[in-house]
PDB file of C-alpha atoms in Angstrom:
ATOM      1  CA  MET H  25      65.620 -18.962 -22.695  1.00 92.00           C
ATOM      2  CA  ARG H  26      66.988 -16.312 -25.064  1.00 96.00           C
ATOM      3  CA  THR H  27      67.400 -12.742 -23.949  1.00 97.00           C
ATOM      4  CA  ILE H  28      66.867  -9.895 -26.102  1.00 97.00           C
ATOM      5  CA  LEU H  29      67.930  -6.604 -25.431  1.00 98.00           C
ATOM      6  CA  ILE H  30      66.236  -3.701 -27.058  1.00 97.00           C
ATOM      7  CA  ILE H  31      69.009  -0.829 -26.684  1.00 97.00           C
ATOM      8  CA  GLY H  32      68.046   2.856 -27.367  1.00 97.00           C
ATOM      9  CA  ILE H  33      71.336   4.210 -29.026  1.00 95.00           C
ATOM     10  CA  GLY H  34      70.376   8.004 -29.120  1.00 93.00           C
ATOM     11  CA  ALA H  35      69.374  10.129 -31.834  1.00 92.00           C
ATOM     12  CA  GLY H  36      72.645  10.046 -33.986  1.00 88.00           C
ATOM     13  CA  ASP H  37      75.617  11.205 -32.018  1.00 92.00           C
ATOM     14  CA  PRO H  38      77.906   7.913 -30.670  1.00 93.00           C
ATOM     15  CA  ASP H  39      78.257  10.144 -27.561  1.00 95.00           C
ATOM     16  CA  TYR H  40      74.603   9.677 -26.934  1.00 95.00           C
ATOM     17  CA  LEU H  41      74.765   6.558 -25.577  1.00 96.00           C
ATOM     18  CA  THR H  42      74.333   6.107 -21.985  1.00 97.00           C
ATOM     19  CA  VAL H  43      76.641   4.253 -19.613  1.00 97.00           C
ATOM     20  CA  GLN H  44      73.668   1.498 -19.297  1.00 98.00           C
ATOM     21  CA  ALA H  45      73.456   1.329 -23.169  1.00 97.00           C
ATOM     22  CA  ILE H  46      77.077   0.648 -23.346  1.00 97.00           C
ATOM     23  CA  GLY H  47      76.839  -2.029 -20.678  1.00 97.00           C
ATOM     24  CA  ALA H  48      74.137  -3.629 -22.457  1.00 97.00           C
ATOM     25  CA  LEU H  49      76.062  -3.867 -25.645  1.00 97.00           C
ATOM     26  CA  ASN H  50      78.752  -5.595 -23.722  1.00 97.00           C
ATOM     27  CA  ARG H  51      76.143  -8.059 -22.548  1.00 96.00           C
ATOM     28  CA  ALA H  52      75.244  -9.471 -25.969  1.00 95.00           C
ATOM     29  CA  GLY H  53      76.834 -11.830 -28.184  1.00 94.00           C
ATOM     30  CA  VAL H  54      74.895 -11.300 -31.331  1.00 95.00           C
ATOM     31  CA  LEU H  55      73.800  -7.711 -32.521  1.00 94.00           C
ATOM     32  CA  PHE H  56      71.319  -7.684 -34.996  1.00 92.00           C
ATOM     33  CA  ILE H  57      71.789  -4.559 -37.492  1.00 87.00           C
ATOM     34  CA  PRO H  58      68.719  -3.540 -39.816  1.00 80.00           C
ATOM     35  CA  ASP H  59      69.436  -3.189 -43.597  1.00 73.00           C
ATOM     36  CA  LYS H  60      66.919  -0.692 -44.888  1.00 63.00           C
ATOM     37  CA  GLY H  61      68.642   0.007 -48.538  1.00 60.00           C
ATOM     38  CA  GLU H  62      71.499   1.325 -49.948  1.00 55.00           C
ATOM     39  CA  GLU H  63      70.064   4.890 -49.457  1.00 53.00           C
ATOM     40  CA  LYS H  64      70.081   4.263 -45.596  1.00 67.00           C
ATOM     41  CA  ALA H  65      73.741   2.583 -45.297  1.00 75.00           C
ATOM     42  CA  ASP H  66      75.210   5.547 -43.661  1.00 76.00           C
ATOM     43  CA  LEU H  67      72.691   4.348 -40.457  1.00 79.00           C
ATOM     44  CA  ARG H  68      73.858   0.938 -40.700  1.00 82.00           C
ATOM     45  CA  ARG H  69      77.475   1.985 -40.707  1.00 85.00           C
ATOM     46  CA  LEU H  70      76.786   4.200 -37.806  1.00 86.00           C
ATOM     47  CA  ARG H  71      75.226   1.053 -35.694  1.00 88.00           C
ATOM     48  CA  THR H  72      78.544  -0.891 -36.727  1.00 87.00           C
ATOM     49  CA  GLU H  73      80.713   2.032 -35.699  1.00 90.00           C
ATOM     50  CA  ILE H  74      78.832   2.085 -32.455  1.00 93.00           C
ATOM     51  CA  CYS H  75      79.530  -1.536 -31.490  1.00 93.00           C
ATOM     52  CA  GLU H  76      83.157  -1.118 -32.790  1.00 93.00           C
ATOM     53  CA  ARG H  77      83.633   1.806 -30.352  1.00 95.00           C
ATOM     54  CA  TYR H  78      82.163   0.702 -27.232  1.00 96.00           C
ATOM     55  CA  ILE H  79      82.040  -3.212 -27.122  1.00 96.00           C
ATOM     56  CA  GLU H  80      85.071  -4.428 -25.344  1.00 95.00           C
ATOM     57  CA  LYS H  81      84.271  -8.436 -24.985  1.00 88.00           C
ATOM     58  CA  PRO H  82      85.676 -10.581 -27.532  1.00 90.00           C
ATOM     59  CA  GLY H  83      83.508 -12.718 -29.724  1.00 89.00           C
ATOM     60  CA  TRP H  84      80.629 -10.717 -30.256  1.00 92.00           C
ATOM     61  CA  ARG H  85      79.219 -10.533 -33.932  1.00 91.00           C
ATOM     62  CA  THR H  86      76.778  -8.604 -35.976  1.00 90.00           C
ATOM     63  CA  VAL H  87      74.032 -10.467 -38.095  1.00 90.00           C
ATOM     64  CA  GLY H  88      72.198  -8.183 -40.773  1.00 83.00           C
ATOM     65  CA  PHE H  89      68.735  -8.571 -41.915  1.00 80.00           C
ATOM     66  CA  GLU H  90      66.469  -6.789 -44.362  1.00 80.00           C
ATOM     67  CA  MET H  91      63.726  -4.950 -43.161  1.00 79.00           C
ATOM     68  CA  PRO H  92      60.311  -5.563 -45.242  1.00 78.00           C
ATOM     69  CA  ARG H  93      58.837  -2.612 -46.564  1.00 78.00           C
ATOM     70  CA  ARG H  94      55.492  -1.327 -45.220  1.00 72.00           C
ATOM     71  CA  ALA H  95      52.304  -0.823 -48.049  1.00 71.00           C
ATOM     72  CA  GLU H  96      50.689   2.131 -48.602  1.00 72.00           C
ATOM     73  CA  ALA H  97      48.399   2.861 -45.796  1.00 67.00           C
ATOM     74  CA  GLY H  98      45.274   4.056 -47.584  1.00 66.00           C
ATOM     75  CA  ASP H  99      42.294   4.668 -45.523  1.00 70.00           C
ATOM     76  CA  ASP H 100      43.309   1.425 -43.164  1.00 78.00           C
ATOM     77  CA  TYR H 101      46.542   2.766 -41.707  1.00 78.00           C
ATOM     78  CA  LEU H 102      46.181   0.756 -38.413  1.00 81.00           C
ATOM     79  CA  GLY H 103      45.578  -2.493 -40.599  1.00 84.00           C
ATOM     80  CA  THR H 104      48.495  -1.413 -42.583  1.00 85.00           C
ATOM     81  CA  VAL H 105      50.865  -1.082 -39.443  1.00 84.00           C
ATOM     82  CA  ASP H 106      49.360  -4.369 -37.990  1.00 84.00           C
ATOM     83  CA  ASP H 107      50.156  -6.338 -41.221  1.00 87.00           C
ATOM     84  CA  TRP H 108      53.830  -4.600 -41.546  1.00 86.00           C
ATOM     85  CA  HIS H 109      54.483  -5.536 -37.901  1.00 86.00           C
ATOM     86  CA  ALA H 110      53.540  -9.430 -38.427  1.00 87.00           C
ATOM     87  CA  ARG H 111      55.784  -9.523 -41.368  1.00 90.00           C
ATOM     88  CA  ILE H 112      58.755  -7.904 -39.251  1.00 88.00           C
ATOM     89  CA  ALA H 113      58.143 -10.353 -36.090  1.00 90.00           C
ATOM     90  CA  ALA H 114      57.898 -13.348 -38.682  1.00 90.00           C
ATOM     91  CA  GLY H 115      61.307 -12.517 -40.151  1.00 88.00           C
ATOM     92  CA  TYR H 116      62.887 -11.453 -36.586  1.00 91.00           C
ATOM     93  CA  ALA H 117      61.745 -14.859 -34.796  1.00 92.00           C
ATOM     94  CA  ALA H 118      63.080 -16.756 -37.633  1.00 92.00           C
ATOM     95  CA  LEU H 119      66.492 -14.825 -37.519  1.00 92.00           C
ATOM     96  CA  VAL H 120      66.503 -15.030 -33.567  1.00 93.00           C
ATOM     97  CA  GLU H 121      65.934 -18.753 -33.603  1.00 93.00           C
ATOM     98  CA  ARG H 122      68.542 -19.272 -36.339  1.00 94.00           C
ATOM     99  CA  GLU H 123      71.230 -17.022 -34.868  1.00 94.00           C
ATOM    100  CA  LEU H 124      70.880 -16.926 -31.044  1.00 94.00           C
ATOM    101  CA  PRO H 125      71.323 -20.045 -29.421  1.00 93.00           C
ATOM    102  CA  ASP H 126      69.232 -21.039 -26.599  1.00 93.00           C
ATOM    103  CA  GLY H 127      70.618 -19.180 -23.339  1.00 95.00           C
ATOM    104  CA  GLY H 128      72.378 -16.923 -25.469  1.00 94.00           C
ATOM    105  CA  CYS H 129      71.731 -13.035 -25.400  1.00 96.00           C
ATOM    106  CA  GLY H 130      70.764 -10.867 -28.413  1.00 96.00           C
ATOM    107  CA  ALA H 131      70.366  -7.334 -28.678  1.00 96.00           C
ATOM    108  CA  PHE H 132      68.611  -4.953 -31.562  1.00 95.00           C
ATOM    109  CA  LEU H 133      69.819  -1.129 -31.596  1.00 94.00           C
ATOM    110  CA  VAL H 134      67.021   1.457 -31.894  1.00 93.00           C
ATOM    111  CA  TRP H 135      67.578   4.797 -32.928  1.00 92.00           C
ATOM    112  CA  GLY H 136      66.522   7.314 -30.170  1.00 94.00           C
ATOM    113  CA  ASP H 137      64.695   5.453 -27.451  1.00 96.00           C
ATOM    114  CA  PRO H 138      62.497   2.306 -28.025  1.00 96.00           C
ATOM    115  CA  ALA H 139      59.631   3.295 -26.087  1.00 96.00           C
ATOM    116  CA  LEU H 140      58.820   6.478 -28.157  1.00 95.00           C
ATOM    117  CA  TYR H 141      57.469   6.222 -31.768  1.00 93.00           C
ATOM    118  CA  ASP H 142      59.293   3.092 -32.332  1.00 93.00           C
ATOM    119  CA  SER H 143      57.699  -0.623 -32.891  1.00 91.00           C
ATOM    120  CA  MET H 144      60.597  -2.983 -31.435  1.00 94.00           C
ATOM    121  CA  ILE H 145      59.130  -3.578 -28.045  1.00 96.00           C
ATOM    122  CA  ARG H 146      55.743  -4.491 -29.740  1.00 94.00           C
ATOM    123  CA  ILE H 147      57.592  -6.853 -32.381  1.00 94.00           C
ATOM    124  CA  VAL H 148      59.143  -8.770 -29.613  1.00 95.00           C
ATOM    125  CA  GLU H 149      56.058  -9.096 -27.631  1.00 95.00           C
ATOM    126  CA  ARG H 150      54.684 -10.784 -30.706  1.00 94.00           C
ATOM    127  CA  ILE H 151      57.498 -12.911 -31.113  1.00 94.00           C
ATOM    128  CA  ALA H 152      57.271 -14.106 -27.410  1.00 94.00           C
ATOM    129  CA  ALA H 153      53.432 -14.558 -28.023  1.00 93.00           C
ATOM    130  CA  GLY H 154      54.104 -16.738 -30.842  1.00 90.00           C
ATOM    131  CA  GLY H 155      55.635 -19.292 -28.464  1.00 90.00           C
ATOM    132  CA  MET H 156      59.506 -18.745 -28.325  1.00 92.00           C
ATOM    133  CA  ALA H 157      60.490 -18.583 -24.781  1.00 93.00           C
ATOM    134  CA  LEU H 158      62.111 -14.838 -24.450  1.00 95.00           C
ATOM    135  CA  GLU H 159      63.120 -12.694 -21.793  1.00 95.00           C
ATOM    136  CA  TRP H 160      63.776  -8.945 -23.116  1.00 96.00           C
ATOM    137  CA  GLN H 161      64.776  -6.104 -21.297  1.00 97.00           C
ATOM    138  CA  VAL H 162      64.475  -2.445 -22.717  1.00 98.00           C
ATOM    139  CA  VAL H 163      67.290   0.199 -22.347  1.00 98.00           C
ATOM    140  CA  PRO H 164      66.293   3.643 -22.844  1.00 97.00           C
ATOM    141  CA  GLY H 165      68.036   6.422 -25.026  1.00 97.00           C
ATOM    142  CA  ILE H 166      68.354   9.981 -26.105  1.00 97.00           C
ATOM    143  CA  THR H 167      65.231  10.868 -28.210  1.00 96.00           C
ATOM    144  CA  ALA H 168      65.102  12.995 -31.310  1.00 96.00           C
ATOM    145  CA  VAL H 169      62.972  15.225 -29.171  1.00 97.00           C
ATOM    146  CA  GLN H 170      65.470  15.612 -26.449  1.00 97.00           C
ATOM    147  CA  ALA H 171      68.615  16.400 -28.979  1.00 97.00           C
ATOM    148  CA  LEU H 172      65.884  18.834 -30.887  1.00 98.00           C
ATOM    149  CA  ALA H 173      65.441  20.984 -28.143  1.00 98.00           C
ATOM    150  CA  ALA H 174      69.134  20.819 -26.606  1.00 97.00           C
ATOM    151  CA  ARG H 175      70.403  22.137 -30.007  1.00 97.00           C
ATOM    152  CA  HIS H 176      67.996  24.892 -30.437  1.00 98.00           C
ATOM    153  CA  ARG H 177      68.659  25.586 -26.595  1.00 98.00           C
ATOM    154  CA  VAL H 178      65.136  25.802 -25.728  1.00 97.00           C
ATOM    155  CA  PRO H 179      63.131  23.811 -23.264  1.00 96.00           C
ATOM    156  CA  LEU H 180      60.217  21.465 -24.317  1.00 94.00           C
ATOM    157  CA  ASN H 181      57.802  22.791 -22.203  1.00 91.00           C
ATOM    158  CA  ARG H 182      56.852  26.494 -20.579  1.00 90.00           C
ATOM    159  CA  ILE H 183      56.325  26.559 -17.071  1.00 90.00           C
ATOM    160  CA  GLY H 184      53.191  24.852 -15.900  1.00 90.00           C
ATOM    161  CA  GLU H 185      52.115  24.217 -19.751  1.00 89.00           C
ATOM    162  CA  PRO H 186      51.739  20.896 -21.305  1.00 90.00           C
ATOM    163  CA  VAL H 187      53.608  19.199 -24.379  1.00 92.00           C
ATOM    164  CA  LEU H 188      51.946  17.055 -27.040  1.00 92.00           C
ATOM    165  CA  VAL H 189      53.979  14.702 -28.908  1.00 93.00           C
ATOM    166  CA  THR H 190      52.204  13.861 -32.329  1.00 93.00           C
ATOM    167  CA  THR H 191      52.809  12.639 -35.675  1.00 93.00           C
ATOM    168  CA  GLY H 192      52.716  14.588 -39.099  1.00 92.00           C
ATOM    169  CA  ARG H 193      49.855  12.704 -39.986  1.00 89.00           C
ATOM    170  CA  ARG H 194      47.697  13.542 -36.802  1.00 89.00           C
ATOM    171  CA  LEU H 195      48.950  17.190 -36.990  1.00 90.00           C
ATOM    172  CA  ALA H 196      47.328  17.271 -40.689  1.00 87.00           C
ATOM    173  CA  GLU H 197      44.383  15.812 -39.269  1.00 85.00           C
ATOM    174  CA  GLY H 198      44.080  19.042 -36.551  1.00 81.00           C
ATOM    175  CA  ASP H 199      45.992  17.309 -33.770  1.00 68.00           C
ATOM    176  CA  MET H 200      47.266  20.682 -32.544  1.00 69.00           C
ATOM    177  CA  ALA H 201      47.029  21.842 -28.550  1.00 59.00           C
ATOM    178  CA  ARG H 202      45.066  24.969 -28.026  1.00 63.00           C
ATOM    179  CA  ASP H 203      47.483  25.413 -25.063  1.00 64.00           C
ATOM    180  CA  GLY H 204      51.053  24.128 -24.643  1.00 74.00           C
ATOM    181  CA  ASP H 205      53.320  23.313 -27.178  1.00 91.00           C
ATOM    182  CA  VAL H 206      53.645  20.366 -29.963  1.00 95.00           C
ATOM    183  CA  VAL H 207      56.476  18.317 -30.933  1.00 96.00           C
ATOM    184  CA  VAL H 208      56.001  16.807 -34.283  1.00 96.00           C
ATOM    185  CA  MET H 209      57.964  13.467 -35.524  1.00 95.00           C
ATOM    186  CA  LEU H 210      57.482  11.057 -38.606  1.00 92.00           C
ATOM    187  CA  ASP H 211      56.218  14.264 -40.721  1.00 94.00           C
ATOM    188  CA  GLY H 212      57.002  12.897 -44.182  1.00 90.00           C
ATOM    189  CA  GLY H 213      54.275  15.059 -45.795  1.00 91.00           C
ATOM    190  CA  GLN H 214      55.403  18.092 -44.267  1.00 94.00           C
ATOM    191  CA  ALA H 215      52.123  19.007 -42.436  1.00 94.00           C
ATOM    192  CA  PHE H 216      53.998  22.269 -40.799  1.00 95.00           C
ATOM    193  CA  ALA H 217      53.557  23.931 -44.388  1.00 93.00           C
ATOM    194  CA  ARG H 218      49.736  23.274 -44.375  1.00 91.00           C
ATOM    195  CA  ILE H 219      48.781  24.580 -40.956  1.00 92.00           C
ATOM    196  CA  ASP H 220      47.365  28.221 -39.900  1.00 91.00           C
ATOM    197  CA  PRO H 221      51.021  29.642 -38.873  1.00 93.00           C
ATOM    198  CA  THR H 222      49.358  32.462 -37.186  1.00 91.00           C
ATOM    199  CA  GLY H 223      51.306  32.852 -34.088  1.00 91.00           C
ATOM    200  CA  LEU H 224      53.330  29.779 -34.263  1.00 94.00           C
ATOM    201  CA  ASP H 225      57.223  29.484 -33.815  1.00 96.00           C
ATOM    202  CA  ILE H 226      58.969  26.254 -35.096  1.00 97.00           C
ATOM    203  CA  TYR H 227      62.127  24.760 -33.925  1.00 98.00           C
ATOM    204  CA  TRP H 228      63.004  22.199 -36.848  1.00 98.00           C
ATOM    205  CA  GLY H 229      65.984  19.788 -37.205  1.00 98.00           C
ATOM    206  CA  ALA H 230      67.093  17.229 -39.488  1.00 97.00           C
ATOM    207  CA  TYR H 231      69.723  14.355 -39.212  1.00 95.00           C
ATOM    208  CA  LEU H 232      69.953  15.296 -35.235  1.00 96.00           C
ATOM    209  CA  GLY H 233      73.408  14.405 -33.834  1.00 92.00           C
ATOM    210  CA  THR H 234      75.064  13.702 -36.963  1.00 91.00           C
ATOM    211  CA  PRO H 235      77.855  15.600 -39.292  1.00 91.00           C
ATOM    212  CA  ASP H 236      74.861  16.419 -41.450  1.00 94.00           C
ATOM    213  CA  GLU H 237      72.705  17.938 -38.821  1.00 97.00           C
ATOM    214  CA  ILE H 238      70.405  20.805 -40.093  1.00 98.00           C
ATOM    215  CA  LEU H 239      68.935  23.629 -37.702  1.00 98.00           C
ATOM    216  CA  ILE H 240      66.474  26.346 -38.906  1.00 98.00           C
ATOM    217  CA  SER H 241      63.915  28.181 -36.494  1.00 98.00           C
ATOM    218  CA  GLY H 242      61.872  30.918 -36.434  1.00 98.00           C
ATOM    219  CA  PRO H 243      57.959  32.204 -37.090  1.00 97.00           C
ATOM    220  CA  LEU H 244      56.285  29.460 -39.177  1.00 96.00           C
ATOM    221  CA  ALA H 245      55.023  31.798 -41.549  1.00 97.00           C
ATOM    222  CA  GLU H 246      58.151  33.199 -42.472  1.00 98.00           C
ATOM    223  CA  VAL H 247      60.519  29.921 -42.529  1.00 98.00           C
ATOM    224  CA  ARG H 248      57.927  27.332 -43.352  1.00 97.00           C
ATOM    225  CA  ASP H 249      59.214  27.311 -47.243  1.00 97.00           C
ATOM    226  CA  ARG H 250      62.633  27.601 -46.508  1.00 98.00           C
ATOM    227  CA  ILE H 251      62.304  24.275 -44.297  1.00 98.00           C
ATOM    228  CA  ALA H 252      60.444  22.611 -46.990  1.00 97.00           C
ATOM    229  CA  GLU H 253      62.791  23.479 -49.680  1.00 97.00           C
ATOM    230  CA  THR H 254      65.929  22.708 -47.421  1.00 98.00           C
ATOM    231  CA  ARG H 255      64.380  19.429 -46.504  1.00 97.00           C
ATOM    232  CA  ARG H 256      63.593  18.451 -50.306  1.00 96.00           C
ATOM    233  CA  ARG H 257      67.175  19.195 -51.205  1.00 97.00           C
ATOM    234  CA  ALA H 258      68.588  17.241 -48.223  1.00 95.00           C
ATOM    235  CA  ARG H 259      66.354  14.189 -49.172  1.00 94.00           C
ATOM    236  CA  GLU H 260      67.531  14.343 -52.710  1.00 94.00           C
ATOM    237  CA  ALA H 261      71.250  14.428 -51.733  1.00 92.00           C
ATOM    238  CA  LYS H 262      70.949  11.576 -49.196  1.00 90.00           C
ATOM    239  CA  GLY H 263      67.995   9.644 -50.470  1.00 89.00           C
ATOM    240  CA  TRP H 264      66.316   9.806 -47.092  1.00 90.00           C
ATOM    241  CA  ILE H 265      65.577  12.373 -44.147  1.00 92.00           C
ATOM    242  CA  MET H 266      64.984  12.024 -40.283  1.00 93.00           C
ATOM    243  CA  ASP H 267      63.459  15.404 -39.117  1.00 97.00           C
ATOM    244  CA  THR H 268      61.539  16.448 -35.987  1.00 97.00           C
ATOM    245  CA  TYR H 269      60.121  19.757 -34.828  1.00 98.00           C
ATOM    246  CA  LEU H 270      58.584  21.901 -32.086  1.00 97.00           C
ATOM    247  CA  LEU H 271      55.808  24.048 -32.681  1.00 96.00           C
ATOM    248  CA  ARG H 272      55.509  26.820 -29.811  1.00 95.00           C
ATOM    249  CA  ARG H 273      52.618  29.232 -29.920  1.00 91.00           C
ATOM    250  CA  ARG H 274      53.946  32.745 -28.958  1.00 86.00           C
ATOM    251  CA  ALA H 275      52.267  34.330 -26.023  1.00 78.00           C
ATOM    252  CA  PRO H 276      49.734  36.913 -26.677  1.00 70.00           C
TER     253      PRO H 276
END
């Protein structure tokens, strides 16, 4: 029986690691580090720095692996994602079987929290369903959502009000709560620039918890163009961007 630890490592700042996450890192003999291309090499380096900073036991090692790219979703978003997950699971299964001996403990390091808009838990479930004897445990982490609220010094919810966490794709389709606030993740299409801004404030952040962090807030109608331009320039400079935002409807 192999053991897999799915460890949430926070939103970018190594200080976001919990004591539980540090303990989990020190249980693992093998740490699997994804390679998402040269444009995200700094994310790979940050994972390695976290390991070097917090792992105290001798003999640990990292194993790099290349992440398959997802095809364009088209009209079948769920089908495209399912195919992508199947390819990832097949690659991970071969990797774990090759690099982790029976009885060994390995770890995958997940940005933010593994339970919020991340697929690692589902991938490991697929591997186990394929016949590999696995025990897996999940260690929560500080999400980009929490980091965003902390850096803007705002609560995520108002008194007695709900918070909807959704994606840019769903926001573009009209997924905007009538009451309460909306946190938007995975918005590669900048849906915030295409919705009705009337009465909305935005709290936006990119590269949260890193030295490159960018924060912009204000009435959506006034700052959305600035956010779009800032986002464009940042992505051109780094080759990638990770951002999220809170939309808050102003009280009448």
